[in-house]
Tab-separated table of C-alpha atoms in Angstrom:
chain	number	residue	atom	x	y	z
A	200	UNK	CA	-37.502	-35.659	-40.248
A	201	UNK	CA	-37.329	-39.207	-41.487
A	202	UNK	CA	-33.615	-39.131	-42.367
A	203	UNK	CA	-32.625	-38.142	-38.833
A	204	UNK	CA	-35.023	-40.613	-37.194
A	205	UNK	CA	-33.630	-43.430	-39.322
A	206	UNK	CA	-30.092	-42.436	-38.445
A	207	UNK	CA	-30.904	-42.392	-34.719
A	208	UNK	CA	-32.480	-45.860	-35.038
A	209	UNK	CA	-29.435	-47.147	-36.914
A	210	UNK	CA	-26.532	-45.516	-35.066
A	211	UNK	CA	-27.952	-44.203	-31.791
A	212	UNK	CA	-27.562	-46.128	-28.564
A	213	UNK	CA	-29.882	-45.922	-25.583
A	214	UNK	CA	-28.061	-46.129	-22.278
A	215	UNK	CA	-29.205	-46.289	-18.696
A	216	UNK	CA	-30.391	-43.002	-17.178
A	217	UNK	CA	-32.235	-41.715	-20.277
A	218	UNK	CA	-28.969	-41.165	-22.127
A	219	UNK	CA	-29.107	-41.355	-25.919
A	220	UNK	CA	-25.660	-41.678	-27.471
A	221	UNK	CA	-25.508	-40.112	-30.914
A	222	UNK	CA	-21.824	-39.337	-30.786
A	223	UNK	CA	-20.995	-41.134	-34.036
A	224	UNK	CA	-22.886	-38.607	-36.169
A	225	UNK	CA	-24.211	-35.683	-34.112
A	226	UNK	CA	-22.139	-34.444	-31.207
A	227	UNK	CA	-18.595	-35.801	-31.210
A	228	UNK	CA	-18.125	-37.118	-34.716
A	229	UNK	CA	-20.368	-35.034	-36.977
A	230	UNK	CA	-21.889	-36.164	-40.282
A	231	UNK	CA	-21.814	-32.983	-42.337
A	232	UNK	CA	-23.980	-34.385	-45.155
A	233	UNK	CA	-26.672	-35.058	-42.540
A	234	UNK	CA	-26.163	-31.556	-41.115
A	235	UNK	CA	-26.796	-30.109	-44.596
A	236	UNK	CA	-30.108	-31.943	-44.827
A	237	UNK	CA	-31.024	-30.752	-41.338
A	238	UNK	CA	-30.068	-27.194	-42.283
A	239	UNK	CA	-32.275	-27.361	-45.379
A	240	UNK	CA	-35.154	-28.609	-43.262
A	241	UNK	CA	-34.761	-25.764	-40.736
A	242	UNK	CA	-34.675	-23.334	-43.661
A	243	UNK	CA	-37.912	-24.832	-44.988
A	244	UNK	CA	-39.625	-24.706	-41.582
A	245	UNK	CA	-38.598	-21.125	-40.775
A	246	UNK	CA	-38.886	-19.766	-44.321
A	247	UNK	CA	-40.295	-16.257	-44.505
A	248	UNK	CA	-39.599	-15.507	-40.837
A	249	UNK	CA	-36.874	-13.004	-41.667
A	250	UNK	CA	-34.193	-14.780	-39.637
A	251	UNK	CA	-31.028	-12.670	-39.774
A	252	UNK	CA	-29.064	-14.234	-36.929
A	253	UNK	CA	-28.615	-17.731	-35.573
A	254	UNK	CA	-27.788	-18.189	-31.907
A	255	UNK	CA	-26.397	-21.412	-30.469
A	256	UNK	CA	-24.360	-22.554	-27.498
A	257	UNK	CA	-20.975	-24.194	-27.340
A	258	UNK	CA	-19.949	-26.792	-28.157
A	259	UNK	CA	-22.149	-29.305	-29.944
A	260	UNK	CA	-24.655	-26.777	-31.269
A	261	UNK	CA	-22.031	-24.896	-33.285
A	262	UNK	CA	-21.640	-27.347	-36.169
A	263	UNK	CA	-25.356	-27.642	-36.903
A	264	UNK	CA	-25.795	-23.885	-36.490
A	265	UNK	CA	-22.991	-23.028	-38.943
A	266	UNK	CA	-24.142	-25.459	-41.621
A	267	UNK	CA	-27.744	-24.263	-41.163
A	268	UNK	CA	-26.745	-20.590	-41.386
A	269	UNK	CA	-25.649	-21.136	-44.992
A	270	UNK	CA	-29.303	-21.583	-45.949
A	271	UNK	CA	-30.324	-18.389	-44.144
A	272	UNK	CA	-27.296	-16.369	-45.337
A	273	UNK	CA	-26.789	-14.970	-41.869
A	274	UNK	CA	-24.095	-15.016	-39.188
A	275	UNK	CA	-24.008	-17.346	-36.185
A	276	UNK	CA	-23.336	-16.255	-32.624
A	277	UNK	CA	-22.416	-18.922	-30.139
A	278	UNK	CA	-22.993	-18.396	-26.444
A	279	UNK	CA	-20.044	-19.275	-24.243
A	280	UNK	CA	-20.365	-21.319	-21.115
A	281	UNK	CA	-17.966	-19.536	-18.802
A	282	UNK	CA	-16.184	-16.238	-18.527
A	283	UNK	CA	-13.049	-16.114	-20.656
A	284	UNK	CA	-10.526	-13.329	-20.819
A	285	UNK	CA	-11.292	-13.138	-24.556
A	286	UNK	CA	-14.750	-11.755	-23.896
A	287	UNK	CA	-14.647	-8.186	-22.778
A	288	UNK	CA	-17.058	-5.316	-22.704
A	289	UNK	CA	-20.683	-5.675	-21.826
A	290	UNK	CA	-22.256	-9.120	-21.945
A	291	UNK	CA	-25.662	-10.699	-21.545
A	292	UNK	CA	-25.540	-13.580	-19.079
A	293	UNK	CA	-27.937	-16.209	-17.905
A	294	UNK	CA	-27.372	-18.891	-15.282
A	295	UNK	CA	-27.987	-22.466	-16.439
A	296	UNK	CA	-28.048	-25.792	-14.618
A	297	UNK	CA	-26.650	-28.642	-16.710
A	298	UNK	CA	-28.190	-32.053	-16.289
A	299	UNK	CA	-25.558	-33.709	-18.485
A	300	UNK	CA	-22.568	-32.301	-16.643
A	301	UNK	CA	-24.165	-31.883	-13.229
A	302	UNK	CA	-23.028	-28.307	-12.715
A	303	UNK	CA	-24.192	-24.723	-12.913
A	304	UNK	CA	-22.637	-22.360	-15.420
A	305	UNK	CA	-23.130	-18.925	-16.927
A	306	UNK	CA	-24.196	-18.582	-20.543
A	307	UNK	CA	-22.587	-15.480	-22.005
A	308	UNK	CA	-23.112	-13.462	-25.196
A	309	UNK	CA	-21.401	-10.184	-25.971
A	310	UNK	CA	-23.875	-7.303	-26.203
A	311	UNK	CA	-22.179	-6.293	-29.464
A	312	UNK	CA	-23.692	-9.238	-31.300
A	313	UNK	CA	-27.372	-9.213	-30.285
A	314	UNK	CA	-29.754	-6.285	-30.394
A	315	UNK	CA	-33.165	-4.960	-31.431
A	316	UNK	CA	-32.279	-5.209	-35.145
A	317	UNK	CA	-31.934	-9.004	-34.917
A	318	UNK	CA	-34.504	-11.681	-35.730
A	319	UNK	CA	-33.032	-14.692	-34.004
A	320	UNK	CA	-33.338	-18.403	-34.643
A	321	UNK	CA	-31.858	-20.525	-31.854
A	322	UNK	CA	-30.315	-23.798	-33.036
A	323	UNK	CA	-29.200	-26.622	-30.750
A	324	UNK	CA	-28.574	-30.345	-30.970
A	325	UNK	CA	-30.611	-31.505	-27.956
A	326	UNK	CA	-33.634	-30.428	-25.960
A	327	UNK	CA	-34.269	-32.304	-22.712
A	328	UNK	CA	-35.046	-30.307	-19.573
A	329	UNK	CA	-34.664	-27.134	-21.594
A	330	UNK	CA	-32.405	-25.256	-19.213
A	331	UNK	CA	-29.808	-24.223	-21.787
A	332	UNK	CA	-32.506	-23.185	-24.250
A	333	UNK	CA	-34.340	-21.167	-21.584
A	334	UNK	CA	-31.079	-19.384	-20.884
A	335	UNK	CA	-30.632	-18.526	-24.558
A	336	UNK	CA	-34.248	-17.296	-24.830
A	337	UNK	CA	-33.712	-15.084	-21.806
A	338	UNK	CA	-30.618	-13.566	-23.419
A	339	UNK	CA	-32.479	-12.900	-26.675
A	340	UNK	CA	-35.299	-11.219	-24.759
A	341	UNK	CA	-32.913	-9.092	-22.735
A	342	UNK	CA	-31.101	-7.956	-25.890
A	343	UNK	CA	-34.295	-6.572	-27.398
A	344	UNK	CA	-33.990	-8.927	-30.376
A	345	UNK	CA	-37.023	-10.714	-31.789
A	346	UNK	CA	-37.056	-14.459	-31.091
A	347	UNK	CA	-38.326	-16.251	-34.184
A	348	UNK	CA	-38.101	-19.656	-32.537
A	349	UNK	CA	-35.858	-22.596	-31.797
A	350	UNK	CA	-34.789	-25.362	-34.176
A	351	UNK	CA	-33.685	-28.511	-32.377
A	352	UNK	CA	-32.210	-31.685	-33.812
A	353	UNK	CA	-33.364	-34.163	-31.153
A	354	UNK	CA	-36.009	-33.470	-28.507
A	355	UNK	CA	-36.534	-35.849	-25.619
A	356	UNK	CA	-40.311	-35.504	-25.646
A	357	UNK	CA	-40.646	-37.374	-22.365
A	358	UNK	CA	-38.745	-34.641	-20.537
A	359	UNK	CA	-40.280	-31.275	-19.774
A	360	UNK	CA	-38.160	-28.883	-21.869
A	361	UNK	CA	-40.350	-28.742	-24.968
A	362	UNK	CA	-43.525	-28.274	-22.929
A	363	UNK	CA	-41.962	-25.565	-20.767
A	364	UNK	CA	-40.844	-23.550	-23.771
A	365	UNK	CA	-43.966	-23.999	-25.892
A	366	UNK	CA	-46.196	-23.041	-22.949
A	367	UNK	CA	-44.396	-19.677	-22.929
A	368	UNK	CA	-45.390	-19.154	-26.552
A	369	UNK	CA	-41.962	-19.956	-27.946
A	370	UNK	CA	-42.028	-21.731	-31.300
A	371	UNK	CA	-39.976	-24.912	-30.911
A	372	UNK	CA	-39.447	-27.111	-33.964
A	373	UNK	CA	-37.631	-30.391	-33.396
A	374	UNK	CA	-36.541	-32.587	-36.296
A	375	UNK	CA	-36.972	-35.727	-34.201
A	376	UNK	CA	-39.027	-36.033	-31.009
A	377	UNK	CA	-38.487	-39.091	-28.861
A	378	UNK	CA	-41.645	-40.125	-27.017
A	379	UNK	CA	-39.961	-42.909	-25.078
A	380	UNK	CA	-36.838	-45.005	-25.148
A	381	UNK	CA	-35.214	-47.824	-23.271
A	382	UNK	CA	-32.360	-50.225	-23.731
A	383	UNK	CA	-34.541	-53.117	-24.947
A	384	UNK	CA	-37.179	-51.405	-27.068
A	385	UNK	CA	-34.882	-48.702	-28.429
A	386	UNK	CA	-36.341	-45.362	-29.473
A	387	UNK	CA	-40.004	-44.552	-30.215
A	388	UNK	CA	-40.557	-41.302	-32.118
A	389	UNK	CA	-43.560	-39.013	-31.917
A	390	UNK	CA	-45.366	-38.930	-35.270
A	391	UNK	CA	-44.890	-35.540	-36.920
A	392	UNK	CA	-46.489	-34.115	-40.086
B	27	UNK	CA	-5.605	-15.352	-48.117
B	28	UNK	CA	-6.323	-11.773	-49.024
B	29	UNK	CA	-10.008	-11.851	-48.029
B	30	UNK	CA	-9.200	-12.923	-44.466
B	31	UNK	CA	-6.299	-10.473	-44.128
B	32	UNK	CA	-8.522	-7.621	-45.261
B	33	UNK	CA	-11.198	-8.653	-42.817
B	34	UNK	CA	-8.726	-8.780	-39.942
B	35	UNK	CA	-7.465	-5.291	-40.882
B	36	UNK	CA	-11.028	-3.989	-41.058
B	37	UNK	CA	-12.705	-5.678	-38.071
B	38	UNK	CA	-9.889	-7.063	-35.914
B	39	UNK	CA	-8.699	-5.201	-32.832
B	40	UNK	CA	-5.241	-5.456	-31.331
B	41	UNK	CA	-5.255	-5.351	-27.556
B	42	UNK	CA	-2.554	-5.281	-24.931
B	43	UNK	CA	-0.813	-8.608	-24.262
B	44	UNK	CA	-0.672	-9.782	-27.876
B	45	UNK	CA	-4.432	-10.318	-27.974
B	46	UNK	CA	-6.105	-10.037	-31.368
B	47	UNK	CA	-9.872	-9.692	-31.086
B	48	UNK	CA	-11.646	-11.179	-34.070
B	49	UNK	CA	-14.828	-11.986	-32.223
B	50	UNK	CA	-17.098	-10.119	-34.627
B	51	UNK	CA	-16.479	-12.595	-37.479
B	52	UNK	CA	-14.352	-15.553	-36.366
B	53	UNK	CA	-14.806	-16.871	-32.855
B	54	UNK	CA	-17.903	-15.526	-31.139
B	55	UNK	CA	-19.980	-14.147	-33.969
B	56	UNK	CA	-19.097	-16.155	-37.059
B	57	UNK	CA	-19.330	-14.935	-40.670
B	58	UNK	CA	-20.392	-18.071	-42.502
B	59	UNK	CA	-19.811	-16.582	-45.982
B	60	UNK	CA	-16.203	-15.960	-44.960
B	61	UNK	CA	-15.988	-19.505	-43.543
B	62	UNK	CA	-17.104	-20.855	-46.924
B	63	UNK	CA	-14.301	-19.002	-48.674
B	64	UNK	CA	-11.830	-20.261	-46.074
B	65	UNK	CA	-13.129	-23.801	-46.529
B	66	UNK	CA	-12.685	-23.548	-50.309
B	67	UNK	CA	-9.137	-22.335	-49.803
B	68	UNK	CA	-8.281	-25.232	-47.456
B	69	UNK	CA	-9.773	-27.601	-50.044
B	70	UNK	CA	-7.553	-26.060	-52.726
B	71	UNK	CA	-4.418	-26.251	-50.559
B	72	UNK	CA	-4.960	-29.845	-49.437
B	73	UNK	CA	-6.409	-31.130	-52.715
B	74	UNK	CA	-5.283	-34.631	-53.640
B	75	UNK	CA	-4.148	-35.459	-50.097
B	76	UNK	CA	-6.948	-37.965	-49.579
B	77	UNK	CA	-8.341	-36.241	-46.474
B	78	UNK	CA	-11.201	-38.373	-45.137
B	79	UNK	CA	-11.561	-36.882	-41.658
B	80	UNK	CA	-11.282	-33.424	-40.167
B	81	UNK	CA	-10.249	-33.057	-36.548
B	82	UNK	CA	-10.773	-29.874	-34.551
B	83	UNK	CA	-11.139	-28.809	-30.932
B	84	UNK	CA	-14.033	-27.195	-29.137
B	85	UNK	CA	-15.314	-24.588	-29.290
B	86	UNK	CA	-14.203	-22.031	-31.852
B	87	UNK	CA	-12.651	-24.529	-34.283
B	88	UNK	CA	-15.926	-26.355	-34.851
B	89	UNK	CA	-17.640	-23.860	-37.135
B	90	UNK	CA	-14.712	-23.506	-39.546
B	91	UNK	CA	-14.157	-27.275	-39.490
B	92	UNK	CA	-17.800	-28.085	-40.322
B	93	UNK	CA	-18.053	-25.592	-43.162
B	94	UNK	CA	-14.670	-26.770	-44.518
B	95	UNK	CA	-15.680	-30.444	-44.312
B	96	UNK	CA	-18.354	-29.816	-46.935
B	97	UNK	CA	-15.606	-29.320	-49.508
B	98	UNK	CA	-13.850	-32.549	-48.492
B	99	UNK	CA	-17.101	-34.565	-48.146
B	100	UNK	CA	-15.893	-36.053	-44.885
B	101	UNK	CA	-16.998	-36.086	-41.241
B	102	UNK	CA	-15.626	-33.823	-38.512
B	103	UNK	CA	-14.516	-35.012	-35.091
B	104	UNK	CA	-14.133	-32.407	-32.405
B	105	UNK	CA	-11.858	-33.013	-29.447
B	106	UNK	CA	-13.409	-32.199	-26.085
B	107	UNK	CA	-11.627	-30.222	-23.441
B	108	UNK	CA	-12.622	-32.083	-20.301
B	109	UNK	CA	-14.043	-35.410	-19.274
B	110	UNK	CA	-17.817	-35.523	-19.616
B	111	UNK	CA	-20.131	-38.328	-18.624
B	112	UNK	CA	-21.271	-38.419	-22.266
B	113	UNK	CA	-17.922	-39.775	-23.410
B	114	UNK	CA	-17.519	-43.389	-22.479
B	115	UNK	CA	-15.361	-46.246	-23.666
B	116	UNK	CA	-11.737	-45.844	-24.560
B	117	UNK	CA	-10.419	-42.398	-25.342
B	118	UNK	CA	-7.225	-40.788	-26.584
B	119	UNK	CA	-6.144	-37.981	-24.295
B	120	UNK	CA	-3.455	-35.368	-24.350
B	121	UNK	CA	-2.684	-32.744	-21.721
B	122	UNK	CA	-2.662	-29.141	-22.926
B	123	UNK	CA	-1.739	-25.867	-21.299
B	124	UNK	CA	-3.951	-22.980	-22.379
B	125	UNK	CA	-2.382	-19.549	-22.664
B	126	UNK	CA	-5.736	-17.871	-23.291
B	127	UNK	CA	-7.492	-19.346	-20.285
B	128	UNK	CA	-4.462	-19.820	-18.047
B	129	UNK	CA	-5.222	-23.409	-17.147
B	130	UNK	CA	-4.310	-26.992	-17.970
B	131	UNK	CA	-6.893	-29.303	-19.495
B	132	UNK	CA	-7.193	-32.698	-21.136
B	133	UNK	CA	-7.984	-32.957	-24.823
B	134	UNK	CA	-10.112	-36.038	-25.407
B	135	UNK	CA	-11.181	-37.964	-28.511
B	136	UNK	CA	-13.088	-41.243	-28.464
B	137	UNK	CA	-11.029	-44.089	-29.911
B	138	UNK	CA	-14.082	-45.045	-31.974
B	139	UNK	CA	-13.611	-42.050	-34.247
B	140	UNK	CA	-9.891	-42.071	-35.117
B	141	UNK	CA	-7.876	-44.991	-36.439
B	142	UNK	CA	-5.380	-46.264	-39.013
B	143	UNK	CA	-7.932	-45.933	-41.841
B	144	UNK	CA	-8.102	-42.147	-41.378
B	145	UNK	CA	-6.224	-39.427	-43.260
B	146	UNK	CA	-6.666	-36.466	-40.971
B	147	UNK	CA	-6.679	-32.742	-41.588
B	148	UNK	CA	-6.639	-30.698	-38.395
B	149	UNK	CA	-8.541	-27.404	-38.607
B	150	UNK	CA	-8.410	-24.654	-36.000
B	151	UNK	CA	-9.044	-20.936	-35.804
B	152	UNK	CA	-5.804	-19.822	-34.107
B	153	UNK	CA	-2.202	-20.927	-33.817
B	154	UNK	CA	-0.087	-19.125	-31.226
B	155	UNK	CA	2.085	-21.204	-28.892
B	156	UNK	CA	0.770	-24.324	-30.564
B	157	UNK	CA	-0.089	-26.276	-27.432
B	158	UNK	CA	-3.604	-27.263	-28.468
B	159	UNK	CA	-2.422	-28.216	-31.946
B	160	UNK	CA	0.459	-30.291	-30.532
B	161	UNK	CA	-2.080	-32.119	-28.390
B	162	UNK	CA	-4.241	-32.880	-31.424
B	163	UNK	CA	-1.202	-34.085	-33.436
B	164	UNK	CA	-0.230	-36.382	-30.567
B	165	UNK	CA	-3.737	-37.869	-30.543
B	166	UNK	CA	-3.668	-38.443	-34.311
B	167	UNK	CA	-0.286	-40.167	-34.010
B	168	UNK	CA	-1.438	-42.355	-31.143
B	169	UNK	CA	-4.539	-43.420	-33.084
B	170	UNK	CA	-2.458	-44.736	-35.966
B	171	UNK	CA	-4.134	-42.318	-38.386
B	172	UNK	CA	-2.136	-40.463	-41.027
B	173	UNK	CA	-1.748	-36.747	-40.348
B	174	UNK	CA	-2.098	-34.869	-43.628
B	175	UNK	CA	-1.503	-31.507	-41.997
B	176	UNK	CA	-3.087	-28.601	-40.200
B	177	UNK	CA	-5.144	-25.798	-41.705
B	178	UNK	CA	-5.239	-22.693	-39.536
B	179	UNK	CA	-7.202	-19.494	-40.014
B	180	UNK	CA	-4.900	-17.070	-38.172
B	181	UNK	CA	-1.328	-17.801	-37.120
B	182	UNK	CA	0.528	-15.498	-34.782
B	183	UNK	CA	3.837	-15.833	-36.617
B	184	UNK	CA	5.703	-14.030	-33.849
B	185	UNK	CA	4.897	-16.823	-31.397
B	186	UNK	CA	6.587	-20.189	-31.540
B	187	UNK	CA	3.723	-22.549	-32.428
B	188	UNK	CA	4.164	-22.589	-36.201
B	189	UNK	CA	7.934	-23.083	-35.933
B	190	UNK	CA	7.579	-25.876	-33.351
B	191	UNK	CA	5.140	-27.814	-35.504
B	192	UNK	CA	6.868	-27.292	-38.859
B	193	UNK	CA	10.222	-28.312	-37.361
B	194	UNK	CA	8.639	-31.675	-36.568
B	195	UNK	CA	7.774	-32.114	-40.240
B	196	UNK	CA	4.104	-31.299	-39.803
B	197	UNK	CA	2.566	-29.437	-42.733
B	198	UNK	CA	0.973	-26.282	-41.340
B	199	UNK	CA	-0.940	-24.008	-43.715
B	200	UNK	CA	-2.249	-20.751	-42.270
B	201	UNK	CA	-4.575	-18.510	-44.242
B	202	UNK	CA	-3.185	-15.401	-42.536
B	203	UNK	CA	0.140	-15.163	-40.701
B	204	UNK	CA	0.708	-12.162	-38.486
B	205	UNK	CA	4.365	-11.149	-38.344
B	206	UNK	CA	3.831	-8.432	-35.785
B	207	UNK	CA	1.073	-6.352	-34.297
B	208	UNK	CA	0.542	-3.588	-31.802
B	209	UNK	CA	-2.158	-1.193	-30.780
B	210	UNK	CA	-0.789	1.732	-32.825
B	211	UNK	CA	0.515	0.086	-35.982
B	212	UNK	CA	-2.190	-2.587	-36.171
B	213	UNK	CA	-1.426	-5.895	-37.839
B	214	UNK	CA	1.432	-6.672	-40.255
B	215	UNK	CA	0.988	-9.867	-42.278
B	216	UNK	CA	3.710	-12.136	-43.588
B	217	UNK	CA	3.686	-12.125	-47.407
B	218	UNK	CA	2.468	-15.476	-48.703
B	219	UNK	CA	2.381	-16.827	-52.277
């Protein structure tokens, strides 16, 4: 998606350790006009797939997921990252290792909000090693819901997440795929149709 | 806001310990059509106030804030609840005690995204004791931004948060204010104009 690639070139910052800072428009401050365009693009890509639920994970996936859901006219469920006393009853859980935060956490979704009647689109802001996304896919599978696919804003194509997921037959559509990046050269995107 | 009150009556559940479960439409599964109506209502209430930034706090405030921001045509900044290696540079912090999670955490906003040029509307899903909201107000004040007010989905009017904030001259507008609730009687709302 040209608009997102241009924005990453303009306002993204590559830092040491394969860190791409997009906190001025994507995951701390959020540009809602951009999110609307991204939502429209996800709606175009997954048109006709019968999506009736969007699943994301706290925290930075929620904004994109909610704006996107307006184009699908469906609710959003966000997975929580640790047990809270506000979740009760039966839950689906999956254990996830976070590269960004260097810790292991449980991803949790109440069983009330995912089931065999659901056709689920997963939305998230980043795909790198793919651990969080694998956790969400596992939860969808366990719930009996149908996984339509995953819509990602920014995929780090030089890390293994996208390959891992696609090799399992999961449809992963990323609006921008970074083939390589470094502090001098900046970001090089994978050409997409 | 009648629509939200009716929804709380229909799908909310009162639990022991003053817990109101609204996780089927507000803060785990999220009804985006409802969020749009809430966003329109916030836009009506705060019309003409020159809001050019919305501030919220992860995680459950983000969805309402992003959908609402579409009506103000402004970006959203979400405060983070603990130090992450993805926030660098100078930050505003405020210490908050969480009733829900029974812990103390830091609320953090990058100094890049709040400053004297901003007219800030705070959006959050719940107001009870008001600790999180007080933390956000403190951050706005410290940044030099102008605090227009706070737009809240559900206020527990029988807890002290609303009173604490309003007594400091902060404009707090809640779409539904619960005067009392219990497991037998359900929820009683405060009449609002």
